[in-house]
mmCIF file with all atom_site columns, C-alpha atoms in Angstrom:
data_model
loop_
_atom_site.group_PDB
_atom_site.id
_atom_site.type_symbol
_atom_site.label_atom_id
_atom_site.label_alt_id
_atom_site.label_comp_id
_atom_site.label_asym_id
_atom_site.label_entity_id
_atom_site.label_seq_id
_atom_site.pdbx_PDB_ins_code
_atom_site.Cartn_x
_atom_site.Cartn_y
_atom_site.Cartn_z
_atom_site.occupancy
_atom_site.B_iso_or_equiv
_atom_site.pdbx_formal_charge
_atom_site.auth_seq_id
_atom_site.auth_comp_id
_atom_site.auth_asym_id
_atom_site.auth_atom_id
_atom_site.pdbx_PDB_model_num
ATOM 1   C CA . MET V 1 1   ? 0.272   -0.140 -0.108  1.00 44.00 ? 1   MET V CA 1
ATOM 2   C CA . GLN V 1 2   ? 1.730   3.166  -0.772  1.00 64.00 ? 2   GLN V CA 1
ATOM 3   C CA . SER V 1 3   ? 1.991   5.737  1.964   1.00 88.00 ? 3   SER V CA 1
ATOM 4   C CA . ALA V 1 4   ? -0.448  8.139  0.694   1.00 86.00 ? 4   ALA V CA 1
ATOM 5   C CA . ASP V 1 5   ? -3.122  5.549  1.610   1.00 88.00 ? 5   ASP V CA 1
ATOM 6   C CA . ASN V 1 6   ? -1.196  4.894  4.839   1.00 90.00 ? 6   ASN V CA 1
ATOM 7   C CA . GLN V 1 7   ? -1.700  8.250  5.887   1.00 89.00 ? 7   GLN V CA 1
ATOM 8   C CA . THR V 1 8   ? -5.255  8.584  4.528   1.00 90.00 ? 8   THR V CA 1
ATOM 9   C CA . LEU V 1 9   ? -5.782  5.429  6.345   1.00 92.00 ? 9   LEU V CA 1
ATOM 10  C CA . LYS V 1 10  ? -4.354  7.175  9.374   1.00 92.00 ? 10  LYS V CA 1
ATOM 11  C CA . VAL V 1 11  ? -6.390  9.810  9.406   1.00 90.00 ? 11  VAL V CA 1
ATOM 12  C CA . ILE V 1 12  ? -9.771  8.050  8.788   1.00 93.00 ? 12  ILE V CA 1
ATOM 13  C CA . TYR V 1 13  ? -8.734  6.330  12.008  1.00 95.00 ? 13  TYR V CA 1
ATOM 14  C CA . SER V 1 14  ? -8.298  9.348  13.650  1.00 94.00 ? 14  SER V CA 1
ATOM 15  C CA . ILE V 1 15  ? -11.251 11.141 13.007  1.00 94.00 ? 15  ILE V CA 1
ATOM 16  C CA . ILE V 1 16  ? -12.932 7.443  13.610  1.00 96.00 ? 16  ILE V CA 1
ATOM 17  C CA . LEU V 1 17  ? -11.509 7.748  16.983  1.00 97.00 ? 17  LEU V CA 1
ATOM 18  C CA . ILE V 1 18  ? -12.174 10.862 17.876  1.00 96.00 ? 18  ILE V CA 1
ATOM 19  C CA . GLN V 1 19  ? -14.878 11.471 16.374  1.00 97.00 ? 19  GLN V CA 1
ATOM 20  C CA . GLY V 1 20  ? -16.866 8.050  17.466  1.00 97.00 ? 20  GLY V CA 1
ATOM 21  C CA . GLY V 1 21  ? -15.716 8.472  20.879  1.00 97.00 ? 21  GLY V CA 1
ATOM 22  C CA . ILE V 1 22  ? -17.697 11.480 21.977  1.00 97.00 ? 22  ILE V CA 1
ATOM 23  C CA . LEU V 1 23  ? -20.710 10.100 20.426  1.00 96.00 ? 23  LEU V CA 1
ATOM 24  C CA . LEU V 1 24  ? -20.286 6.614  22.080  1.00 96.00 ? 24  LEU V CA 1
ATOM 25  C CA . TYR V 1 25  ? -19.937 9.041  25.442  1.00 96.00 ? 25  TYR V CA 1
ATOM 26  C CA . TRP V 1 26  ? -23.424 10.846 24.064  1.00 95.00 ? 26  TRP V CA 1
ATOM 27  C CA . ILE V 1 27  ? -25.279 7.682  23.476  1.00 94.00 ? 27  ILE V CA 1
ATOM 28  C CA . PHE V 1 28  ? -24.194 6.448  26.714  1.00 94.00 ? 28  PHE V CA 1
ATOM 29  C CA . THR V 1 29  ? -25.108 9.561  28.860  1.00 94.00 ? 29  THR V CA 1
ATOM 30  C CA . SER V 1 30  ? -28.043 10.573 27.050  1.00 91.00 ? 30  SER V CA 1
ATOM 31  C CA . ASP V 1 31  ? -31.683 9.137  28.256  1.00 89.00 ? 31  ASP V CA 1
ATOM 32  C CA . ASN V 1 32  ? -32.890 9.371  24.495  1.00 90.00 ? 32  ASN V CA 1
ATOM 33  C CA . PHE V 1 33  ? -30.262 10.118 22.500  1.00 92.00 ? 33  PHE V CA 1
ATOM 34  C CA . PHE V 1 34  ? -31.548 8.002  19.086  1.00 88.00 ? 34  PHE V CA 1
ATOM 35  C CA . ASP V 1 35  ? -34.719 9.152  19.612  1.00 89.00 ? 35  ASP V CA 1
ATOM 36  C CA . SER V 1 36  ? -33.659 13.013 19.859  1.00 90.00 ? 36  SER V CA 1
ATOM 37  C CA . ILE V 1 37  ? -32.093 12.227 16.215  1.00 94.00 ? 37  ILE V CA 1
ATOM 38  C CA . GLY V 1 38  ? -35.718 11.599 14.532  1.00 94.00 ? 38  GLY V CA 1
ATOM 39  C CA . PHE V 1 39  ? -35.335 8.562  13.032  1.00 95.00 ? 39  PHE V CA 1
ATOM 40  C CA . ASN V 1 40  ? -38.245 6.762  14.912  1.00 94.00 ? 40  ASN V CA 1
ATOM 41  C CA . THR V 1 41  ? -40.819 10.022 12.769  1.00 94.00 ? 41  THR V CA 1
ATOM 42  C CA . ILE V 1 42  ? -38.519 10.290 9.648   1.00 95.00 ? 42  ILE V CA 1
ATOM 43  C CA . SER V 1 43  ? -41.719 9.764  7.565   1.00 94.00 ? 43  SER V CA 1
ATOM 44  C CA . ASN V 1 44  ? -43.361 12.843 9.052   1.00 95.00 ? 44  ASN V CA 1
ATOM 45  C CA . ILE V 1 45  ? -40.649 15.290 6.853   1.00 96.00 ? 45  ILE V CA 1
ATOM 46  C CA . ASN V 1 46  ? -42.452 17.154 4.221   1.00 96.00 ? 46  ASN V CA 1
ATOM 47  C CA . ILE V 1 47  ? -40.746 15.790 0.962   1.00 97.00 ? 47  ILE V CA 1
ATOM 48  C CA . TYR V 1 48  ? -39.564 19.841 -0.101  1.00 97.00 ? 48  TYR V CA 1
ATOM 49  C CA . ALA V 1 49  ? -37.123 18.616 2.769   1.00 97.00 ? 49  ALA V CA 1
ATOM 50  C CA . TRP V 1 50  ? -36.251 15.393 1.184   1.00 98.00 ? 50  TRP V CA 1
ATOM 51  C CA . GLY V 1 51  ? -35.928 17.184 -2.233  1.00 98.00 ? 51  GLY V CA 1
ATOM 52  C CA . ILE V 1 52  ? -33.525 20.134 -0.926  1.00 98.00 ? 52  ILE V CA 1
ATOM 53  C CA . ALA V 1 53  ? -31.671 17.252 0.183   1.00 98.00 ? 53  ALA V CA 1
ATOM 54  C CA . ALA V 1 54  ? -31.779 15.304 -2.698  1.00 98.00 ? 54  ALA V CA 1
ATOM 55  C CA . LEU V 1 55  ? -30.485 18.581 -4.019  1.00 98.00 ? 55  LEU V CA 1
ATOM 56  C CA . VAL V 1 56  ? -27.256 19.155 -1.864  1.00 98.00 ? 56  VAL V CA 1
ATOM 57  C CA . VAL V 1 57  ? -26.194 15.575 -1.667  1.00 98.00 ? 57  VAL V CA 1
ATOM 58  C CA . LEU V 1 58  ? -26.143 15.548 -5.683  1.00 98.00 ? 58  LEU V CA 1
ATOM 59  C CA . THR V 1 59  ? -24.760 19.544 -6.432  1.00 97.00 ? 59  THR V CA 1
ATOM 60  C CA . TYR V 1 60  ? -21.902 18.859 -3.703  1.00 96.00 ? 60  TYR V CA 1
ATOM 61  C CA . VAL V 1 61  ? -20.480 15.695 -4.628  1.00 97.00 ? 61  VAL V CA 1
ATOM 62  C CA . TRP V 1 62  ? -21.329 16.428 -8.319  1.00 96.00 ? 62  TRP V CA 1
ATOM 63  C CA . GLY V 1 63  ? -18.601 19.364 -7.303  1.00 93.00 ? 63  GLY V CA 1
ATOM 64  C CA . ALA V 1 64  ? -15.911 17.468 -5.735  1.00 92.00 ? 64  ALA V CA 1
ATOM 65  C CA . ALA V 1 65  ? -16.196 14.384 -7.949  1.00 94.00 ? 65  ALA V CA 1
ATOM 66  C CA . SER V 1 66  ? -13.996 17.561 -10.041 1.00 92.00 ? 66  SER V CA 1
ATOM 67  C CA . ILE V 1 67  ? -11.224 15.773 -7.981  1.00 91.00 ? 67  ILE V CA 1
ATOM 68  C CA . SER V 1 68  ? -9.367  13.025 -9.363  1.00 93.00 ? 68  SER V CA 1
ATOM 69  C CA . ASN V 1 69  ? -8.762  11.225 -6.604  1.00 92.00 ? 69  ASN V CA 1
ATOM 70  C CA . VAL V 1 70  ? -12.435 11.830 -5.382  1.00 92.00 ? 70  VAL V CA 1
ATOM 71  C CA . ARG V 1 71  ? -14.196 10.446 -9.064  1.00 94.00 ? 71  ARG V CA 1
ATOM 72  C CA . GLN V 1 72  ? -10.929 7.717  -8.295  1.00 93.00 ? 72  GLN V CA 1
ATOM 73  C CA . HIS V 1 73  ? -12.717 6.272  -4.647  1.00 93.00 ? 73  HIS V CA 1
ATOM 74  C CA . MET V 1 74  ? -15.735 7.526  -5.724  1.00 94.00 ? 74  MET V CA 1
ATOM 75  C CA . PHE V 1 75  ? -16.795 3.871  -6.282  1.00 94.00 ? 75  PHE V CA 1
ATOM 76  C CA . HIS V 1 76  ? -14.178 1.900  -5.434  1.00 91.00 ? 76  HIS V CA 1
ATOM 77  C CA . PHE V 1 77  ? -14.679 -0.810 -2.823  1.00 91.00 ? 77  PHE V CA 1
ATOM 78  C CA . ASN V 1 78  ? -11.329 -1.560 -0.684  1.00 92.00 ? 78  ASN V CA 1
ATOM 79  C CA . LYS V 1 79  ? -10.046 -1.149 2.456   1.00 90.00 ? 79  LYS V CA 1
ATOM 80  C CA . LEU V 1 80  ? -9.847  2.236  2.599   1.00 91.00 ? 80  LEU V CA 1
ATOM 81  C CA . LYS V 1 81  ? -13.461 2.856  1.507   1.00 94.00 ? 81  LYS V CA 1
ATOM 82  C CA . CYS V 1 82  ? -14.082 0.220  3.602   1.00 94.00 ? 82  CYS V CA 1
ATOM 83  C CA . LEU V 1 83  ? -12.403 1.789  6.978   1.00 94.00 ? 83  LEU V CA 1
ATOM 84  C CA . ALA V 1 84  ? -14.230 5.331  4.859   1.00 94.00 ? 84  ALA V CA 1
ATOM 85  C CA . LEU V 1 85  ? -17.899 4.243  4.488   1.00 96.00 ? 85  LEU V CA 1
ATOM 86  C CA . LEU V 1 86  ? -17.216 3.988  8.224   1.00 96.00 ? 86  LEU V CA 1
ATOM 87  C CA . GLY V 1 87  ? -15.901 7.392  8.797   1.00 96.00 ? 87  GLY V CA 1
ATOM 88  C CA . ALA V 1 88  ? -19.001 9.348  7.686   1.00 97.00 ? 88  ALA V CA 1
ATOM 89  C CA . LEU V 1 89  ? -20.901 6.612  9.634   1.00 97.00 ? 89  LEU V CA 1
ATOM 90  C CA . VAL V 1 90  ? -19.903 8.491  12.294  1.00 97.00 ? 90  VAL V CA 1
ATOM 91  C CA . SER V 1 91  ? -18.789 12.180 10.934  1.00 97.00 ? 91  SER V CA 1
ATOM 92  C CA . GLY V 1 92  ? -22.813 11.986 10.097  1.00 97.00 ? 92  GLY V CA 1
ATOM 93  C CA . ILE V 1 93  ? -23.955 11.406 12.969  1.00 97.00 ? 93  ILE V CA 1
ATOM 94  C CA . PHE V 1 94  ? -21.354 13.808 15.356  1.00 97.00 ? 94  PHE V CA 1
ATOM 95  C CA . GLU V 1 95  ? -21.403 16.911 12.986  1.00 97.00 ? 95  GLU V CA 1
ATOM 96  C CA . GLU V 1 96  ? -24.976 16.958 12.352  1.00 98.00 ? 96  GLU V CA 1
ATOM 97  C CA . ILE V 1 97  ? -25.633 16.779 16.104  1.00 97.00 ? 97  ILE V CA 1
ATOM 98  C CA . LEU V 1 98  ? -23.309 19.021 16.542  1.00 97.00 ? 98  LEU V CA 1
ATOM 99  C CA . PHE V 1 99  ? -23.330 21.919 14.291  1.00 98.00 ? 99  PHE V CA 1
ATOM 100 C CA . ARG V 1 100 ? -27.197 20.967 13.585  1.00 98.00 ? 100 ARG V CA 1
ATOM 101 C CA . LYS V 1 101 ? -28.588 20.014 16.367  1.00 97.00 ? 101 LYS V CA 1
ATOM 102 C CA . ILE V 1 102 ? -26.562 21.911 19.104  1.00 96.00 ? 102 ILE V CA 1
ATOM 103 C CA . LEU V 1 103 ? -25.567 25.027 17.633  1.00 98.00 ? 103 LEU V CA 1
ATOM 104 C CA . MET V 1 104 ? -28.811 26.022 15.764  1.00 98.00 ? 104 MET V CA 1
ATOM 105 C CA . ASP V 1 105 ? -31.040 24.237 18.677  1.00 98.00 ? 105 ASP V CA 1
ATOM 106 C CA . TYR V 1 106 ? -28.658 27.375 20.794  1.00 98.00 ? 106 TYR V CA 1
ATOM 107 C CA . LEU V 1 107 ? -29.430 29.975 18.089  1.00 98.00 ? 107 LEU V CA 1
ATOM 108 C CA . HIS V 1 108 ? -32.643 29.013 18.483  1.00 98.00 ? 108 HIS V CA 1
ATOM 109 C CA . GLU V 1 109 ? -33.268 29.299 21.317  1.00 98.00 ? 109 GLU V CA 1
ATOM 110 C CA . GLU V 1 110 ? -31.511 32.810 21.629  1.00 98.00 ? 110 GLU V CA 1
ATOM 111 C CA . GLY V 1 111 ? -34.085 34.044 19.254  1.00 98.00 ? 111 GLY V CA 1
ATOM 112 C CA . ILE V 1 112 ? -32.356 33.472 16.545  1.00 98.00 ? 112 ILE V CA 1
ATOM 113 C CA . SER V 1 113 ? -33.773 33.591 13.227  1.00 98.00 ? 113 SER V CA 1
ATOM 114 C CA . ASP V 1 114 ? -33.883 30.762 10.891  1.00 98.00 ? 114 ASP V CA 1
ATOM 115 C CA . PHE V 1 115 ? -31.784 32.889 8.359   1.00 98.00 ? 115 PHE V CA 1
ATOM 116 C CA . LEU V 1 116 ? -29.024 33.720 10.568  1.00 98.00 ? 116 LEU V CA 1
ATOM 117 C CA . GLN V 1 117 ? -28.760 29.900 12.567  1.00 98.00 ? 117 GLN V CA 1
ATOM 118 C CA . ILE V 1 118 ? -28.275 28.815 8.408   1.00 98.00 ? 118 ILE V CA 1
ATOM 119 C CA . ILE V 1 119 ? -25.423 31.263 8.072   1.00 98.00 ? 119 ILE V CA 1
ATOM 120 C CA . ILE V 1 120 ? -23.689 30.841 11.415  1.00 98.00 ? 120 ILE V CA 1
ATOM 121 C CA . SER V 1 121 ? -24.016 27.367 10.965  1.00 98.00 ? 121 SER V CA 1
ATOM 122 C CA . GLY V 1 122 ? -22.364 26.802 7.560   1.00 98.00 ? 122 GLY V CA 1
ATOM 123 C CA . LEU V 1 123 ? -19.793 29.208 8.937   1.00 97.00 ? 123 LEU V CA 1
ATOM 124 C CA . ALA V 1 124 ? -18.831 26.753 12.083  1.00 97.00 ? 124 ALA V CA 1
ATOM 125 C CA . PHE V 1 125 ? -19.493 24.119 10.171  1.00 97.00 ? 125 PHE V CA 1
ATOM 126 C CA . GLY V 1 126 ? -16.557 25.758 7.357   1.00 94.00 ? 126 GLY V CA 1
ATOM 127 C CA . VAL V 1 127 ? -14.304 27.003 9.983   1.00 94.00 ? 127 VAL V CA 1
ATOM 128 C CA . ALA V 1 128 ? -14.534 24.094 11.719  1.00 93.00 ? 128 ALA V CA 1
ATOM 129 C CA . HIS V 1 129 ? -12.781 22.070 7.275   1.00 90.00 ? 129 HIS V CA 1
ATOM 130 C CA . LEU V 1 130 ? -10.015 24.284 8.475   1.00 86.00 ? 130 LEU V CA 1
ATOM 131 C CA . VAL V 1 131 ? -7.771  21.223 9.476   1.00 80.00 ? 131 VAL V CA 1
ATOM 132 C CA . TRP V 1 132 ? -8.052  20.250 6.082   1.00 71.00 ? 132 TRP V CA 1
ATOM 133 C CA . GLY V 1 133 ? -5.161  22.532 5.578   1.00 67.00 ? 133 GLY V CA 1
ATOM 134 C CA . GLY V 1 134 ? -2.294  20.915 7.353   1.00 66.00 ? 134 GLY V CA 1
ATOM 135 C CA . LYS V 1 135 ? -0.532  21.335 4.319   1.00 68.00 ? 135 LYS V CA 1
ATOM 136 C CA . ALA V 1 136 ? -1.367  24.177 2.756   1.00 74.00 ? 136 ALA V CA 1
ATOM 137 C CA . LEU V 1 137 ? -3.369  27.445 3.358   1.00 80.00 ? 137 LEU V CA 1
ATOM 138 C CA . SER V 1 138 ? -4.913  26.831 -0.076  1.00 78.00 ? 138 SER V CA 1
ATOM 139 C CA . ALA V 1 139 ? -6.312  23.603 1.075   1.00 77.00 ? 139 ALA V CA 1
ATOM 140 C CA . ALA V 1 140 ? -7.256  24.940 4.163   1.00 82.00 ? 140 ALA V CA 1
ATOM 141 C CA . ILE V 1 141 ? -9.520  27.693 1.882   1.00 85.00 ? 141 ILE V CA 1
ATOM 142 C CA . ASN V 1 142 ? -10.609 25.635 -0.189  1.00 82.00 ? 142 ASN V CA 1
ATOM 143 C CA . ALA V 1 143 ? -12.450 23.009 2.209   1.00 84.00 ? 143 ALA V CA 1
ATOM 144 C CA . THR V 1 144 ? -13.677 26.233 4.225   1.00 89.00 ? 144 THR V CA 1
ATOM 145 C CA . PHE V 1 145 ? -15.606 27.544 1.188   1.00 89.00 ? 145 PHE V CA 1
ATOM 146 C CA . TYR V 1 146 ? -16.930 24.633 0.340   1.00 92.00 ? 146 TYR V CA 1
ATOM 147 C CA . THR V 1 147 ? -18.033 23.105 3.943   1.00 95.00 ? 147 THR V CA 1
ATOM 148 C CA . PHE V 1 148 ? -19.900 26.413 4.195   1.00 97.00 ? 148 PHE V CA 1
ATOM 149 C CA . PHE V 1 149 ? -22.363 25.549 1.568   1.00 96.00 ? 149 PHE V CA 1
ATOM 150 C CA . LEU V 1 150 ? -22.570 22.364 2.457   1.00 97.00 ? 150 LEU V CA 1
ATOM 151 C CA . GLY V 1 151 ? -23.031 23.034 5.762   1.00 98.00 ? 151 GLY V CA 1
ATOM 152 C CA . ALA V 1 152 ? -25.418 25.781 5.623   1.00 98.00 ? 152 ALA V CA 1
ATOM 153 C CA . GLY V 1 153 ? -27.164 23.227 2.960   1.00 98.00 ? 153 GLY V CA 1
ATOM 154 C CA . LEU V 1 154 ? -27.598 21.061 5.548   1.00 98.00 ? 154 LEU V CA 1
ATOM 155 C CA . ALA V 1 155 ? -29.182 24.055 7.769   1.00 98.00 ? 155 ALA V CA 1
ATOM 156 C CA . LEU V 1 156 ? -31.380 24.975 5.513   1.00 98.00 ? 156 LEU V CA 1
ATOM 157 C CA . ILE V 1 157 ? -32.268 21.187 5.224   1.00 98.00 ? 157 ILE V CA 1
ATOM 158 C CA . TYR V 1 158 ? -33.092 20.804 9.922   1.00 98.00 ? 158 TYR V CA 1
ATOM 159 C CA . ILE V 1 159 ? -34.884 24.163 9.047   1.00 98.00 ? 159 ILE V CA 1
ATOM 160 C CA . MET V 1 160 ? -36.932 21.987 6.445   1.00 97.00 ? 160 MET V CA 1
ATOM 161 C CA . SER V 1 161 ? -37.435 18.801 8.083   1.00 97.00 ? 161 SER V CA 1
ATOM 162 C CA . ASP V 1 162 ? -38.736 21.372 11.587  1.00 96.00 ? 162 ASP V CA 1
ATOM 163 C CA . ARG V 1 163 ? -36.180 20.094 13.873  1.00 97.00 ? 163 ARG V CA 1
ATOM 164 C CA . ASN V 1 164 ? -35.639 16.248 12.926  1.00 97.00 ? 164 ASN V CA 1
ATOM 165 C CA . LEU V 1 165 ? -31.931 15.617 12.043  1.00 97.00 ? 165 LEU V CA 1
ATOM 166 C CA . ALA V 1 166 ? -32.521 12.585 10.457  1.00 97.00 ? 166 ALA V CA 1
ATOM 167 C CA . LEU V 1 167 ? -32.385 13.631 6.612   1.00 98.00 ? 167 LEU V CA 1
ATOM 168 C CA . CYS V 1 168 ? -29.709 15.646 7.732   1.00 98.00 ? 168 CYS V CA 1
ATOM 169 C CA . VAL V 1 169 ? -27.463 12.643 8.198   1.00 98.00 ? 169 VAL V CA 1
ATOM 170 C CA . ILE V 1 170 ? -28.547 11.031 5.912   1.00 98.00 ? 170 ILE V CA 1
ATOM 171 C CA . ALA V 1 171 ? -27.143 13.181 3.076   1.00 98.00 ? 171 ALA V CA 1
ATOM 172 C CA . HIS V 1 172 ? -23.982 14.422 5.434   1.00 98.00 ? 172 HIS V CA 1
ATOM 173 C CA . THR V 1 173 ? -23.533 10.586 5.079   1.00 98.00 ? 173 THR V CA 1
ATOM 174 C CA . ILE V 1 174 ? -24.015 10.246 1.840   1.00 98.00 ? 174 ILE V CA 1
ATOM 175 C CA . VAL V 1 175 ? -22.013 12.823 0.458   1.00 98.00 ? 175 VAL V CA 1
ATOM 176 C CA . THR V 1 176 ? -19.067 11.687 2.781   1.00 97.00 ? 176 THR V CA 1
ATOM 177 C CA . GLY V 1 177 ? -19.504 8.269  2.390   1.00 96.00 ? 177 GLY V CA 1
ATOM 178 C CA . LEU V 1 178 ? -18.984 8.850  -1.691  1.00 97.00 ? 178 LEU V CA 1
ATOM 179 C CA . ILE V 1 179 ? -16.043 11.647 -1.964  1.00 95.00 ? 179 ILE V CA 1
ATOM 180 C CA . GLU V 1 180 ? -13.863 9.822  0.815   1.00 94.00 ? 180 GLU V CA 1
ATOM 181 C CA . PRO V 1 181 ? -11.486 8.446  0.821   1.00 92.00 ? 181 PRO V CA 1
ATOM 182 C CA . GLY V 1 182 ? -10.681 11.030 -2.215  1.00 91.00 ? 182 GLY V CA 1
ATOM 183 C CA . LEU V 1 183 ? -10.752 13.848 -0.783  1.00 89.00 ? 183 LEU V CA 1
ATOM 184 C CA . ILE V 1 184 ? -8.956  13.066 2.101   1.00 88.00 ? 184 ILE V CA 1
ATOM 185 C CA . LYS V 1 185 ? -6.281  11.318 -0.068  1.00 89.00 ? 185 LYS V CA 1
ATOM 186 C CA . SER V 1 186 ? -5.986  14.899 -1.934  1.00 87.00 ? 186 SER V CA 1
ATOM 187 C CA . ALA V 1 187 ? -5.305  16.707 0.987   1.00 83.00 ? 187 ALA V CA 1
ATOM 188 C CA . VAL V 1 188 ? -2.279  14.203 2.278   1.00 84.00 ? 188 VAL V CA 1
ATOM 189 C CA . LEU V 1 189 ? -0.732  14.719 -0.693  1.00 85.00 ? 189 LEU V CA 1
ATOM 190 C CA . ASN V 1 190 ? -1.507  18.817 -1.067  1.00 82.00 ? 190 ASN V CA 1
ATOM 191 C CA . LYS V 1 191 ? -3.422  18.121 -4.247  1.00 84.00 ? 191 LYS V CA 1
ATOM 192 C CA . LEU V 1 192 ? -5.995  21.160 -3.156  1.00 80.00 ? 192 LEU V CA 1
ATOM 193 C CA . GLY V 1 193 ? -5.433  24.603 -4.289  1.00 75.00 ? 193 GLY V CA 1
ATOM 194 C CA . TYR V 1 194 ? -7.622  27.311 -3.785  1.00 73.00 ? 194 TYR V CA 1
ATOM 195 C CA . LEU V 1 195 ? -11.131 26.183 -4.839  1.00 71.00 ? 195 LEU V CA 1
ATOM 196 C CA . LYS V 1 196 ? -9.757  23.441 -7.501  1.00 76.00 ? 196 LYS V CA 1
ATOM 197 C CA . GLU V 1 197 ? -7.156  20.609 -7.745  1.00 79.00 ? 197 GLU V CA 1
ATOM 198 C CA . ARG V 1 198 ? -3.550  21.567 -7.962  1.00 76.00 ? 198 ARG V CA 1
ATOM 199 C CA . THR V 1 199 ? -2.055  19.404 -10.890 1.00 71.00 ? 199 THR V CA 1
#
């Protein structure tokens, strides 16, 4: 296995261990963890929210597919992809609880408008992805810019589904499952430039 693949594996393992560890803590310390996510009431989500979720997923995956490593790994099932799928599930749940449920519900309780909740959630999500810039500032800017739009789209889905987190988790997991490990590998190889792939 190539060095880039090994580094990509390490990054995915780290995501699973850190976010998964926090998730396990939340599960064991919450009385109604699974009910709070909303899968038991997913049938109540309106068709418009499902349509926006499909649009967000398709648009973001289409954009990410412009990166060669994302295209290469999107449907290539190997050890790296299988681990990335587990990472996608962990991240999908963890990040949606953090950036949609916790953050947006707090903002809602503080009387912040839905529009500002969407912008703030998107910005927080984008800034959290500055970590992608471990090799270059251009990668950090690229990741922050694009994940702002993904975060804002997921925030819109959360509002449109009456704050049911289930659809956000599904959309986030599908996006991450499709674009990783290719996106991580591109960051490891320092191929993420300013808003496009570095050649």
